[in-house]
Short mmCIF file of C-alpha atoms in Angstrom, two decimals:
data_model
loop_
_atom_site.label_atom_id
_atom_site.label_comp_id
_atom_site.label_asym_id
_atom_site.label_seq_id
_atom_site.Cartn_x
_atom_site.Cartn_y
_atom_site.Cartn_z
CA MET O 104 -16.77 3.71 29.87
CA THR O 105 -19.33 4.53 27.23
CA GLU O 106 -21.30 2.01 25.19
CA VAL O 107 -19.31 2.95 22.12
CA GLN O 108 -16.08 1.97 23.83
CA GLN O 109 -17.55 -1.32 24.96
CA SER O 110 -18.84 -2.26 21.52
CA ARG O 111 -15.69 -1.55 19.55
CA SER O 112 -12.71 -3.89 19.43
CA SER O 113 -9.44 -3.33 21.22
CA SER O 114 -6.70 -1.53 19.31
CA PHE O 115 -4.24 -4.03 20.83
CA LEU O 116 -6.01 -6.91 19.07
CA ASP O 117 -7.67 -5.38 16.00
CA PRO O 118 -6.39 -1.84 15.40
CA GLY O 119 -7.94 -1.42 11.98
CA PRO O 120 -6.38 0.57 9.12
CA ALA O 121 -6.36 4.00 10.81
CA ALA O 122 -6.45 5.68 14.21
CA GLU O 123 -9.94 6.21 15.61
CA THR O 124 -11.47 8.37 18.30
CA ASN O 125 -11.27 6.94 21.85
CA SER O 126 -8.61 4.45 20.79
CA LEU O 127 -5.09 4.15 22.17
CA ALA O 128 -2.23 5.24 19.92
CA VAL O 129 1.54 5.21 20.40
CA LEU O 130 3.46 8.30 19.32
CA HIS O 131 6.87 7.12 18.17
CA LEU O 132 9.48 9.82 18.73
CA LYS O 133 12.56 7.60 18.43
CA ARG O 134 13.52 4.01 19.10
CA ASP O 135 13.68 4.29 22.88
CA LEU O 136 11.11 7.07 23.32
CA GLN O 137 7.41 6.39 22.79
CA ILE O 138 4.37 8.11 24.27
CA PRO O 139 0.98 6.34 24.59
CA THR O 140 -2.06 8.59 24.34
CA LEU O 141 -5.81 8.10 24.20
CA LEU O 142 -7.13 9.92 21.15
CA ARG O 143 -9.89 12.36 22.02
CA GLU O 144 -11.37 15.27 20.09
CA GLN O 145 -12.31 17.07 23.30
CA ASP O 146 -9.87 17.95 26.04
CA GLU O 147 -11.06 15.92 29.06
CA GLN O 148 -8.47 17.59 31.32
CA ASN O 149 -9.60 21.03 30.13
CA GLU O 150 -6.10 22.37 29.65
CA GLY O 151 -7.42 25.23 27.57
CA TYR O 152 -5.98 24.62 24.11
CA ASP O 153 -7.96 26.15 21.26
CA GLU O 154 -7.10 23.09 19.13
CA GLY O 155 -8.75 20.68 21.59
CA LYS O 156 -6.69 17.94 23.19
CA VAL O 157 -2.97 18.34 22.50
CA THR O 158 0.00 16.09 23.25
CA ASN O 159 3.24 18.00 23.78
CA THR O 160 6.55 16.29 22.98
CA ARG O 161 10.17 17.31 22.59
CA PHE O 162 9.59 17.44 18.83
CA GLY O 163 6.59 19.75 18.96
CA SER O 164 2.89 19.85 19.80
CA PHE O 165 0.38 17.52 18.18
CA PRO O 166 -3.37 18.22 18.40
CA HIS O 167 -5.40 15.02 18.36
CA SER O 168 -7.46 16.41 15.50
CA THR O 169 -4.35 15.86 13.33
CA LEU O 170 -3.97 12.27 14.56
CA ILE O 171 -7.53 10.92 14.35
CA GLY O 172 -8.26 9.25 11.02
CA VAL O 173 -4.58 9.01 10.02
CA PRO O 174 -3.44 5.58 8.75
CA TRP O 175 -1.19 3.70 11.15
CA GLY O 176 2.50 4.22 10.52
CA SER O 177 2.04 7.67 9.01
CA GLN O 178 4.37 10.57 9.67
CA VAL O 179 2.55 13.48 11.30
CA ARG O 180 3.98 17.00 11.26
CA ALA O 181 3.90 19.11 14.40
CA SER O 182 1.46 22.01 14.71
CA ALA O 183 1.92 25.58 15.84
CA VAL O 184 0.11 25.56 19.19
CA ASP O 185 -0.07 28.48 21.60
CA THR O 186 1.14 26.67 24.74
CA GLY O 187 0.73 29.87 26.75
CA SER O 188 -3.06 29.79 26.43
CA ARG O 189 -3.51 26.85 28.80
CA GLY O 190 -5.92 27.37 31.67
CA ARG O 191 -8.20 29.84 29.93
CA ARG O 192 -11.30 27.70 29.76
CA GLY O 193 -12.70 26.42 33.02
CA ASN O 194 -9.41 25.47 34.64
CA ALA O 195 -9.40 25.79 38.42
CA LYS O 196 -5.95 27.30 38.34
CA ALA O 197 -7.27 30.16 36.22
CA SER O 198 -10.23 31.00 38.47
CA LYS O 199 -8.68 34.36 39.21
CA GLY O 200 -8.54 35.19 35.52
CA GLU O 201 -12.25 35.22 34.80
CA LYS O 202 -11.93 38.48 32.92
CA ARG O 203 -9.79 36.83 30.26
CA LYS O 204 -11.54 36.37 26.95
CA ARG O 205 -11.09 33.79 24.24
CA ASP O 206 -9.41 35.24 21.19
CA GLY O 207 -11.90 36.31 18.57
CA ASP O 208 -15.21 35.56 20.25
CA GLY O 209 -15.28 37.97 23.21
CA LEU O 210 -16.94 35.46 25.52
CA GLU O 211 -16.06 35.74 29.18
CA VAL O 212 -15.72 32.07 29.90
CA GLY O 213 -15.51 32.25 33.68
CA VAL O 214 -18.61 34.42 34.01
CA ALA O 215 -20.53 32.30 31.50
CA ALA O 216 -19.62 29.11 33.33
CA LYS O 217 -20.87 30.54 36.62
CA LYS O 218 -24.10 31.68 34.94
CA LEU O 219 -24.59 28.20 33.49
CA LYS O 220 -24.19 26.63 36.95
CA THR O 221 -26.70 29.10 38.44
CA ASP O 222 -29.23 28.38 35.72
CA VAL O 223 -28.93 24.64 36.26
CA GLU O 224 -29.51 24.97 40.00
CA GLY O 225 -32.44 27.30 39.41
CA GLY O 226 -34.06 25.01 36.87
CA GLU O 227 -34.08 27.45 33.97
CA ALA O 228 -34.12 24.84 31.22
CA GLY O 229 -34.36 27.27 28.35
CA ALA O 230 -31.47 29.37 29.57
CA VAL O 231 -29.41 26.25 30.16
CA THR O 232 -29.98 25.07 26.60
CA SER O 233 -29.04 28.41 25.10
CA ASP O 234 -25.96 28.76 27.29
CA ARG O 235 -24.83 25.23 26.46
CA GLN O 236 -25.09 25.98 22.78
CA GLU O 237 -23.18 29.20 23.35
CA LEU O 238 -20.47 27.42 25.32
CA ALA O 239 -20.15 24.54 22.83
CA PHE O 240 -16.50 24.36 21.97
CA THR O 241 -15.28 23.75 18.44
CA PRO O 242 -11.55 22.98 18.11
CA LYS O 243 -9.61 25.42 16.02
CA ALA O 244 -8.00 24.10 12.86
CA ALA O 245 -4.37 23.19 13.47
CA VAL O 246 -1.63 25.02 11.59
CA THR O 247 1.39 22.98 10.55
CA ALA O 248 4.65 24.04 12.17
CA SER O 249 7.89 24.50 10.29
CA THR O 250 9.76 21.66 12.05
CA GLY O 251 9.09 18.54 14.07
CA PHE O 252 7.30 15.27 13.33
CA ILE O 253 6.39 11.92 14.90
CA HIS O 254 5.04 8.59 13.65
CA ILE O 255 1.69 7.29 14.89
CA LEU O 256 1.66 3.55 15.55
CA PRO O 257 -0.99 1.08 16.74
CA PRO O 258 -0.43 -0.14 20.32
CA THR O 259 1.18 -3.52 20.90
CA PRO O 260 2.26 -5.23 24.13
CA GLU O 261 5.87 -4.51 23.13
CA SER O 262 5.34 -0.77 22.69
CA TRP O 263 3.15 -0.61 25.80
CA THR O 264 5.90 -2.25 27.88
CA THR O 265 8.42 0.42 26.90
CA SER O 266 6.03 3.34 27.48
CA LEU O 267 3.67 2.36 30.33
CA PRO O 268 3.68 4.19 33.68
CA HIS O 269 5.87 2.12 36.01
CA ARG O 270 4.16 1.22 39.28
CA THR O 271 6.24 -1.87 40.04
CA GLN O 272 8.99 -3.91 38.44
CA VAL O 273 8.07 -4.60 34.82
CA VAL O 274 8.31 -7.90 32.94
CA TYR O 275 10.02 -6.90 29.70
CA THR O 276 9.51 -8.31 26.22
CA PRO O 277 12.41 -10.85 26.16
CA ASP O 278 11.14 -12.37 29.42
CA TYR O 279 7.40 -12.53 28.76
CA SER O 280 7.79 -13.78 25.18
CA TYR O 281 9.81 -16.75 26.44
CA ILE O 282 7.47 -17.25 29.39
CA LEU O 283 4.37 -17.44 27.17
CA HIS O 284 6.19 -19.88 24.90
CA ARG O 285 7.08 -22.18 27.79
CA LEU O 286 3.58 -21.90 29.26
CA ARG O 287 2.20 -23.03 25.87
CA ALA O 288 -0.17 -20.06 25.78
CA ARG O 289 -2.30 -20.18 22.65
CA PRO O 290 -5.69 -18.86 21.50
CA GLY O 291 -8.34 -20.16 23.85
CA SER O 292 -6.03 -20.81 26.83
CA VAL O 293 -6.86 -19.71 30.37
CA ILE O 294 -3.96 -18.15 32.29
CA ILE O 295 -3.63 -17.17 35.93
CA GLU O 296 -1.41 -14.16 36.66
CA ALA O 297 -0.58 -13.40 40.27
CA GLY O 298 1.07 -10.02 40.78
CA ALA O 299 -0.29 -7.87 37.95
CA GLY O 300 1.78 -4.80 38.89
CA SER O 301 2.01 -2.39 35.96
CA GLY O 302 0.19 -4.67 33.50
CA SER O 303 3.04 -5.47 31.10
CA PHE O 304 2.57 -9.25 31.19
CA THR O 305 -1.21 -8.79 31.36
CA HIS O 306 -1.38 -7.19 27.92
CA ALA O 307 0.99 -9.76 26.38
CA ALA O 308 -1.01 -12.66 27.82
CA ALA O 309 -4.30 -11.14 26.59
CA ARG O 310 -2.96 -11.07 23.04
CA ALA O 311 -1.65 -14.64 23.34
CA VAL O 312 -4.98 -16.15 24.46
CA PHE O 313 -7.20 -13.99 22.23
CA ASN O 314 -9.17 -16.15 19.80
CA GLY O 315 -11.42 -13.65 18.07
CA TYR O 316 -14.60 -11.92 19.12
CA SER O 317 -17.72 -14.07 19.40
CA HIS O 318 -21.09 -13.97 21.14
CA ALA O 319 -21.57 -16.01 24.28
CA ASP O 320 -24.60 -17.85 22.89
CA GLU O 321 -22.58 -19.03 19.88
CA ALA O 322 -19.70 -20.39 21.93
CA THR O 323 -19.54 -24.06 22.79
CA GLU O 324 -19.43 -24.88 26.47
CA LEU O 325 -16.53 -27.20 27.24
CA GLY O 326 -15.29 -28.00 30.73
CA GLY O 327 -17.19 -25.15 32.38
CA ARG O 328 -15.77 -22.39 30.14
CA GLN O 329 -16.30 -21.06 26.63
CA SER O 330 -14.08 -22.77 24.12
CA GLU O 331 -14.19 -19.86 21.66
CA SER O 332 -12.12 -17.33 23.63
CA GLY O 333 -9.29 -17.30 26.13
CA LYS O 334 -9.13 -15.60 29.49
CA VAL O 335 -6.52 -13.98 31.71
CA TRP O 336 -7.32 -14.05 35.43
CA SER O 337 -5.08 -11.43 37.02
CA PHE O 338 -4.72 -11.13 40.81
CA GLU O 339 -3.17 -8.17 42.66
CA PHE O 340 -3.15 -7.50 46.42
CA HIS O 341 -2.48 -3.72 46.20
CA GLU O 342 -5.83 -1.92 45.96
CA GLN O 343 -4.59 1.27 44.29
CA ARG O 344 -2.74 -0.66 41.60
CA VAL O 345 -5.86 -2.74 41.00
CA GLU O 346 -7.99 0.35 40.37
CA LYS O 347 -5.42 1.89 37.99
CA LEU O 348 -5.03 -1.35 36.09
CA ARG O 349 -8.80 -1.78 35.78
CA THR O 350 -9.04 1.72 34.32
CA GLU O 351 -6.32 0.95 31.77
CA ILE O 352 -7.90 -2.37 30.80
CA LYS O 353 -11.25 -0.67 30.18
CA GLU O 354 -9.67 2.12 28.16
CA HIS O 355 -7.84 -0.49 26.06
CA CYS O 356 -11.09 -2.50 25.60
CA LEU O 357 -9.56 -5.66 27.07
CA ASP O 358 -12.06 -6.06 29.91
CA GLY O 359 -13.75 -8.93 28.06
CA ILE O 360 -10.52 -10.96 28.11
CA VAL O 361 -8.79 -9.81 31.30
CA GLU O 362 -10.40 -10.10 34.73
CA ILE O 363 -8.65 -8.09 37.48
CA THR O 364 -9.24 -9.31 41.05
CA HIS O 365 -8.14 -7.64 44.27
CA ARG O 366 -6.94 -10.60 46.35
CA ASP O 367 -3.97 -11.85 48.35
CA VAL O 368 -3.45 -15.23 46.69
CA CYS O 369 -0.75 -16.29 49.15
CA HIS O 370 -3.29 -16.25 51.98
CA ASP O 371 -6.72 -16.49 50.33
CA GLY O 372 -5.95 -18.62 47.28
CA PHE O 373 -7.18 -18.32 43.69
CA GLN O 374 -10.92 -17.92 43.86
CA PRO O 375 -13.24 -18.08 42.05
CA ALA O 376 -12.23 -21.33 40.38
CA VAL O 377 -10.87 -20.32 36.99
CA ASN O 378 -10.09 -23.71 35.39
CA ALA O 379 -6.65 -22.50 34.30
CA ASP O 380 -4.23 -24.17 31.89
CA ALA O 381 -1.14 -22.14 32.88
CA VAL O 382 0.03 -20.07 35.86
CA PHE O 383 2.46 -17.15 36.13
CA LEU O 384 3.55 -16.03 39.61
CA ASP O 385 5.28 -12.65 39.96
CA LEU O 386 5.26 -12.58 43.75
CA PRO O 387 7.81 -11.82 46.49
CA ALA O 388 7.17 -15.28 47.99
CA PRO O 389 5.75 -17.55 45.28
CA TRP O 390 6.20 -20.66 47.43
CA LEU O 391 3.37 -19.42 49.67
CA ALA O 392 0.92 -19.49 46.75
CA LEU O 393 1.85 -22.98 45.55
CA LYS O 394 -0.23 -24.67 48.27
CA HIS O 395 -3.35 -23.28 46.55
CA LEU O 396 -2.31 -24.67 43.13
CA THR O 397 -3.08 -28.33 43.74
CA ARG O 398 -5.56 -30.74 42.23
CA SER O 399 -7.07 -31.66 45.59
CA ALA O 400 -7.05 -30.44 49.17
CA LEU O 401 -3.81 -30.93 51.08
CA PRO O 402 -3.91 -33.83 53.54
CA LYS O 403 -4.07 -33.12 57.24
CA THR O 404 -0.84 -35.05 57.74
CA SER O 405 2.27 -33.58 56.18
CA PRO O 406 3.54 -35.51 53.14
CA THR O 407 6.95 -37.07 53.22
CA SER O 408 9.88 -36.21 51.00
CA GLN O 409 11.95 -38.69 49.03
CA SER O 410 14.21 -39.20 52.04
CA GLY O 411 11.24 -40.16 54.20
CA SER O 412 11.30 -37.10 56.48
CA PRO O 413 8.09 -35.07 57.00
CA VAL O 414 7.66 -32.00 54.83
CA GLN O 415 6.99 -28.56 56.29
CA ILE O 416 4.78 -26.67 53.85
CA PRO O 417 4.74 -22.97 54.83
CA ASN O 418 1.42 -21.61 56.15
CA SER O 419 -0.68 -24.47 54.84
CA PRO O 420 -3.77 -25.03 57.02
CA PRO O 421 -5.55 -28.21 55.93
CA LEU O 422 -8.78 -27.79 54.01
CA SER O 423 -11.59 -30.28 53.71
CA SER O 424 -12.62 -31.59 50.33
CA THR O 425 -15.88 -29.63 50.56
CA GLN O 426 -14.10 -26.29 51.13
CA PHE O 427 -11.35 -26.71 48.55
CA ARG O 428 -11.96 -26.07 44.88
CA SER O 429 -8.98 -26.32 42.58
CA PRO O 430 -8.38 -23.42 40.16
CA LEU O 431 -6.61 -25.79 37.74
CA ASN O 432 -8.02 -27.49 34.67
CA PRO O 433 -8.43 -31.19 35.55
CA ALA O 434 -8.29 -32.27 31.91
CA SER O 435 -4.78 -31.04 31.05
CA PRO O 436 -1.30 -30.75 32.61
CA ILE O 437 -0.57 -27.37 34.18
CA HIS O 438 2.49 -25.32 33.16
CA LEU O 439 3.84 -22.95 35.80
CA CYS O 440 6.39 -20.12 35.80
CA THR O 441 7.66 -18.03 38.71
CA PHE O 442 9.50 -14.71 38.36
CA SER O 443 12.01 -14.16 41.17
CA PRO O 444 14.91 -11.65 41.32
CA CYS O 445 16.93 -13.50 44.01
CA ILE O 446 18.40 -17.01 43.98
CA GLU O 447 17.23 -17.57 47.56
CA GLN O 448 13.64 -17.18 46.37
CA VAL O 449 14.32 -19.75 43.68
CA GLN O 450 15.66 -22.26 46.19
CA ARG O 451 12.61 -22.06 48.44
CA THR O 452 10.26 -22.19 45.45
CA VAL O 453 11.92 -25.28 43.97
CA THR O 454 11.86 -27.04 47.35
CA THR O 455 8.13 -26.46 47.72
CA MET O 456 7.49 -27.54 44.11
CA ARG O 457 9.17 -30.88 44.72
CA GLN O 458 7.16 -31.40 47.89
CA LEU O 459 3.85 -30.74 46.12
CA GLY O 460 4.49 -33.03 43.13
CA TRP O 461 5.57 -30.60 40.42
CA LEU O 462 7.78 -32.18 37.76
CA ASP O 463 10.27 -31.09 35.08
CA ILE O 464 11.52 -28.20 37.23
CA GLN O 465 13.97 -25.90 35.42
CA MET O 466 15.47 -22.47 36.09
CA VAL O 467 16.24 -20.09 33.21
CA GLU O 468 17.83 -16.65 33.06
CA ILE O 469 17.21 -14.45 30.01
CA ALA O 470 20.10 -12.25 28.80
CA ALA O 471 18.82 -10.13 25.91
CA LYS O 472 21.06 -8.10 23.63
CA ARG O 473 19.69 -5.81 20.94
CA ILE O 474 21.26 -5.82 17.47
CA GLU O 475 20.97 -2.66 15.40
CA ILE O 476 20.83 -3.04 11.61
CA ARG O 477 21.30 0.05 9.43
CA ARG O 478 23.09 1.38 6.37
CA GLU O 479 26.44 3.04 6.91
CA ARG O 480 27.15 5.84 4.43
CA VAL O 481 30.74 7.08 4.13
CA GLY O 482 32.11 9.77 1.83
CA LEU O 483 32.69 13.47 1.35
CA GLN O 484 29.25 13.81 -0.21
CA GLU O 485 27.81 13.16 3.29
CA GLU O 486 29.43 16.25 4.82
CA GLY O 487 27.04 18.23 7.00
CA LEU O 488 24.45 15.41 7.23
CA ARG O 489 23.43 13.62 10.42
CA GLY O 490 24.01 9.95 11.18
CA VAL O 491 26.72 9.46 8.54
CA ASN O 492 30.51 9.35 8.31
CA PRO O 493 31.78 12.35 6.25
CA SER O 494 35.31 10.94 5.96
CA PRO O 495 36.78 10.19 2.52
CA ALA O 496 35.56 6.84 1.24
CA SER O 497 38.61 6.21 -0.97
CA VAL O 498 42.13 7.45 -1.65
CA ASP O 499 40.95 9.40 -4.67
CA GLU O 500 38.48 11.38 -2.54
CA ALA O 501 41.16 12.10 0.04
CA VAL O 502 43.64 13.31 -2.62
CA ALA O 503 40.98 15.49 -4.24
CA ARG O 504 40.15 17.11 -0.91
CA LEU O 505 43.88 17.75 -0.19
CA LYS O 506 44.31 19.38 -3.58
CA GLU O 507 41.28 21.56 -2.91
CA LEU O 508 42.67 22.67 0.45
CA GLU O 509 46.08 23.41 -1.06
CA GLY O 510 44.44 25.49 -3.77
CA ARG O 511 42.43 27.44 -1.19
CA THR O 512 45.56 28.12 0.84
CA LYS O 513 47.54 29.22 -2.22
CA GLY O 514 44.71 31.50 -3.30
CA PHE O 515 44.47 33.02 0.16
CA TYR O 516 48.15 34.05 0.19
CA GLU O 517 47.93 35.36 -3.38
CA ASP O 518 44.99 37.56 -2.34
CA VAL O 519 46.92 38.90 0.64
CA VAL O 520 49.77 40.25 -1.50
CA MET O 521 47.35 41.83 -3.98
CA GLU O 522 46.56 45.51 -3.71
CA VAL O 523 43.48 46.65 -1.83
CA GLY O 524 40.49 47.06 -4.11
CA SER O 525 41.73 44.70 -6.83
CA PRO O 526 39.37 41.95 -8.04
CA ALA O 527 39.36 38.63 -6.16
CA SER O 528 41.63 35.88 -7.33
CA SER O 529 40.09 33.26 -9.57
CA THR O 530 41.99 30.54 -7.71
CA LEU O 531 39.63 30.72 -4.73
CA ASN O 532 37.18 27.80 -4.64
CA ILE O 533 33.64 27.89 -3.31
CA SER O 534 33.20 28.39 0.43
CA LYS O 535 32.32 25.64 2.88
CA GLN O 536 28.83 27.03 3.38
CA GLN O 537 28.18 26.93 -0.37
CA ARG O 538 29.50 23.37 -0.52
CA LEU O 539 27.17 22.22 2.30
CA GLU O 540 24.18 23.89 0.66
CA SER O 541 25.01 22.10 -2.58
CA ILE O 542 25.18 18.74 -0.73
CA ARG O 543 21.77 19.35 0.87
CA GLU O 544 20.24 20.23 -2.50
CA ARG O 545 21.52 17.03 -4.09
CA LEU O 546 20.24 14.99 -1.13
CA ALA O 547 16.64 15.28 -2.34
CA GLU O 548 17.53 13.50 -5.59
CA ARG O 549 19.58 10.70 -3.99
CA LYS O 550 18.13 7.30 -3.03
CA ILE O 551 19.80 7.12 0.35
CA TRP O 552 17.89 3.96 1.37
CA LYS O 553 19.94 2.08 -1.25
CA GLU O 554 23.28 3.74 -0.63
CA GLY O 555 25.96 2.67 1.79
CA ARG O 556 26.86 -0.66 3.31
CA LEU O 557 24.39 -2.70 5.32
CA VAL O 558 25.93 -3.31 8.76
CA HIS O 559 24.76 -4.67 12.10
CA ARG O 560 26.09 -3.87 15.53
CA ALA O 561 25.23 -5.25 18.95
CA GLU O 562 24.75 -3.13 22.03
CA PRO O 563 28.07 -2.17 23.62
CA GLU O 564 26.93 -3.37 27.05
CA LEU O 565 24.70 -6.25 28.04
CA LYS O 566 21.68 -5.27 30.11
CA THR O 567 21.80 -6.34 33.72
CA HIS O 568 19.98 -9.23 35.34
CA THR O 569 16.18 -8.97 35.57
CA SER O 570 14.96 -12.14 37.27
CA TYR O 571 15.22 -15.91 37.42
CA LEU O 572 12.47 -17.89 35.71
CA VAL O 573 11.48 -21.22 37.26
CA PHE O 574 9.34 -23.53 35.14
CA ALA O 575 7.49 -26.66 36.24
CA VAL O 576 4.71 -28.98 35.11
CA LEU O 577 1.94 -30.51 37.21
CA PRO O 578 0.67 -33.68 35.47
CA ARG O 579 -2.92 -34.78 35.37
CA GLU O 580 -4.24 -36.58 38.41
CA TRP O 581 -4.22 -40.34 37.70
CA THR O 582 -6.60 -42.56 39.65
CA GLN O 583 -7.24 -46.29 39.79
CA GLU O 584 -10.38 -45.77 37.71
CA ASP O 585 -8.32 -44.08 34.98
CA GLU O 586 -5.82 -46.97 35.02
CA ALA O 587 -8.59 -49.57 34.78
CA LYS O 588 -10.22 -47.67 31.93
CA VAL O 589 -6.97 -47.58 30.00
CA GLN O 590 -6.33 -51.27 30.60
CA ARG O 591 -9.75 -52.11 29.20
CA ALA O 592 -9.20 -49.91 26.15
CA TRP O 593 -5.64 -51.10 25.46
CA PRO O 594 -5.04 -54.46 27.14
CA SER O 595 -1.47 -55.67 27.52
CA LYS O 596 -0.54 -58.46 25.06
CA VAL O 597 2.86 -59.30 26.49
CA ALA O 598 3.15 -61.17 29.77
CA VAL O 599 6.62 -61.56 31.21
CA ALA O 600 7.13 -64.89 32.98
CA THR O 601 9.22 -64.60 36.10
CA THR O 602 9.56 -68.31 36.93
CA GLY O 603 13.00 -69.67 36.32
CA VAL O 604 14.53 -66.35 35.25
CA GLU O 605 15.82 -65.16 38.59
CA ASN O 606 19.39 -65.21 37.31
CA LEU O 607 18.65 -63.38 34.06
CA SER O 608 19.43 -59.73 33.52
CA ARG O 609 16.75 -57.21 32.61
CA ARG O 610 17.83 -57.23 28.98
CA GLN O 611 17.59 -61.03 28.84
CA MET O 612 14.16 -60.90 30.47
CA LYS O 613 12.93 -58.47 27.79
CA ARG O 614 14.27 -60.66 25.03
CA ALA O 615 12.55 -63.66 26.58
CA ALA O 616 9.27 -61.77 26.75
CA LYS O 617 9.59 -60.79 23.07
CA ALA O 618 10.33 -64.40 22.22
CA ASN O 619 7.17 -65.57 23.95
CA ALA O 620 5.12 -62.98 22.14
CA GLY O 621 6.72 -63.64 18.74
CA GLY O 622 6.58 -67.41 18.61
CA GLY O 623 10.14 -68.34 19.63
CA LYS O 624 12.12 -66.17 17.26
CA GLU O 625 14.28 -64.73 20.04
CA ILE O 626 14.83 -68.16 21.63
CA ALA O 627 16.66 -69.41 18.59
CA GLU O 628 18.96 -66.41 18.70
CA THR O 629 19.80 -66.91 22.38
#
């Protein structure tokens, strides 16, 4: 990644007013079809387009020269691109076609490229400079096509989730929005993510903890981390997925907020110590990673459950206090969420949580249903238009159309009985084609965004189950020193006497204690 990419802000966090070079943009084709693309003036894949880098869609071709500098949300018309010219410039697939020439300049690209390579190996600096200037490529100006358009949008975690390349199961927007809410993710938080996968939750968490750009020397050190900015520590055991995700994070300029680590957390734990406030586990066996999410090293003897029987913690070799270093923030309670598709995984996870002291354990299933809101236009004036109902909107319109059809039928039979060569009957109305052309002409003058009835409809079918979400809270570790410190700061003023009250109920004992503290007011009432 170049220095320019490192210095500029991420388009996910601060997109600015318009699309810029080397920034990510989302091409919105329709509601369920979006294409992410990295805007470049030059074609890094060398596909051979004269217009430079081009993104081809079902609605046409769009050179990046027509996208760079355009305000976000703008409609961009397609361009007339010669898609058959791919592979002309330096493409390995076109090595046999070295005799092909670029249109208009007469330069044999293949031969010139070979000459440039020979000059570089031979050390002919002057020839290299001249050949480089000769081979400098200037994109051709794009010509607007007759049809086709898209909208260019700034990237968001929501749009990235619907358009990212799927490498694993994806955490969708309804799930991760609720997860971040329950994890109390806020600007400045530190989150652990185990099981990065395709990076859907990673981008959403980065936006949630982002607290503005600041220099390290200006940040205040608090608890071993900078208090000015948040951090997402993402762990993934699959090496290829780690490399792809690191590349995406750098291209999206999120490498200052997200740290990708290749590590098997179920076996090796969460190292280095990250001082996290919240944890999200998207693992096949999350109960194996819970033994590493403790405040202190596990004892050599197995803890006992509430029934008194020894607990079997899976694959938990004891660690000494010198080897163990907790990844959790000691100054705050830790909020945890696990993402499991099967109920059997949930059962084992909840059992291990209870054994390790996690509290407030809850399981949640998200069932999202999209509601579409639009204007419904009905009437004969909508005939021939898309997305409308061309049926009669009232009885008067229906009667008028029936009269028109009857007149056309009557005129047709009158013309049949007329002699050949006689003038056409005046009873014939305009043709259907003429009527549709008239409707399209009047459409430009209508304010269709105000017409019709505003309606909303839910999806006909509910989307299937994604996963079960298990939430839990690990409270702060409370020691005898903490209890003594609190007692000194806030000493107890009420002492409950237990002599002579063995036969009193708890409620009577409380009333007696209040009476002693209040000077006998409760005694008179009893």
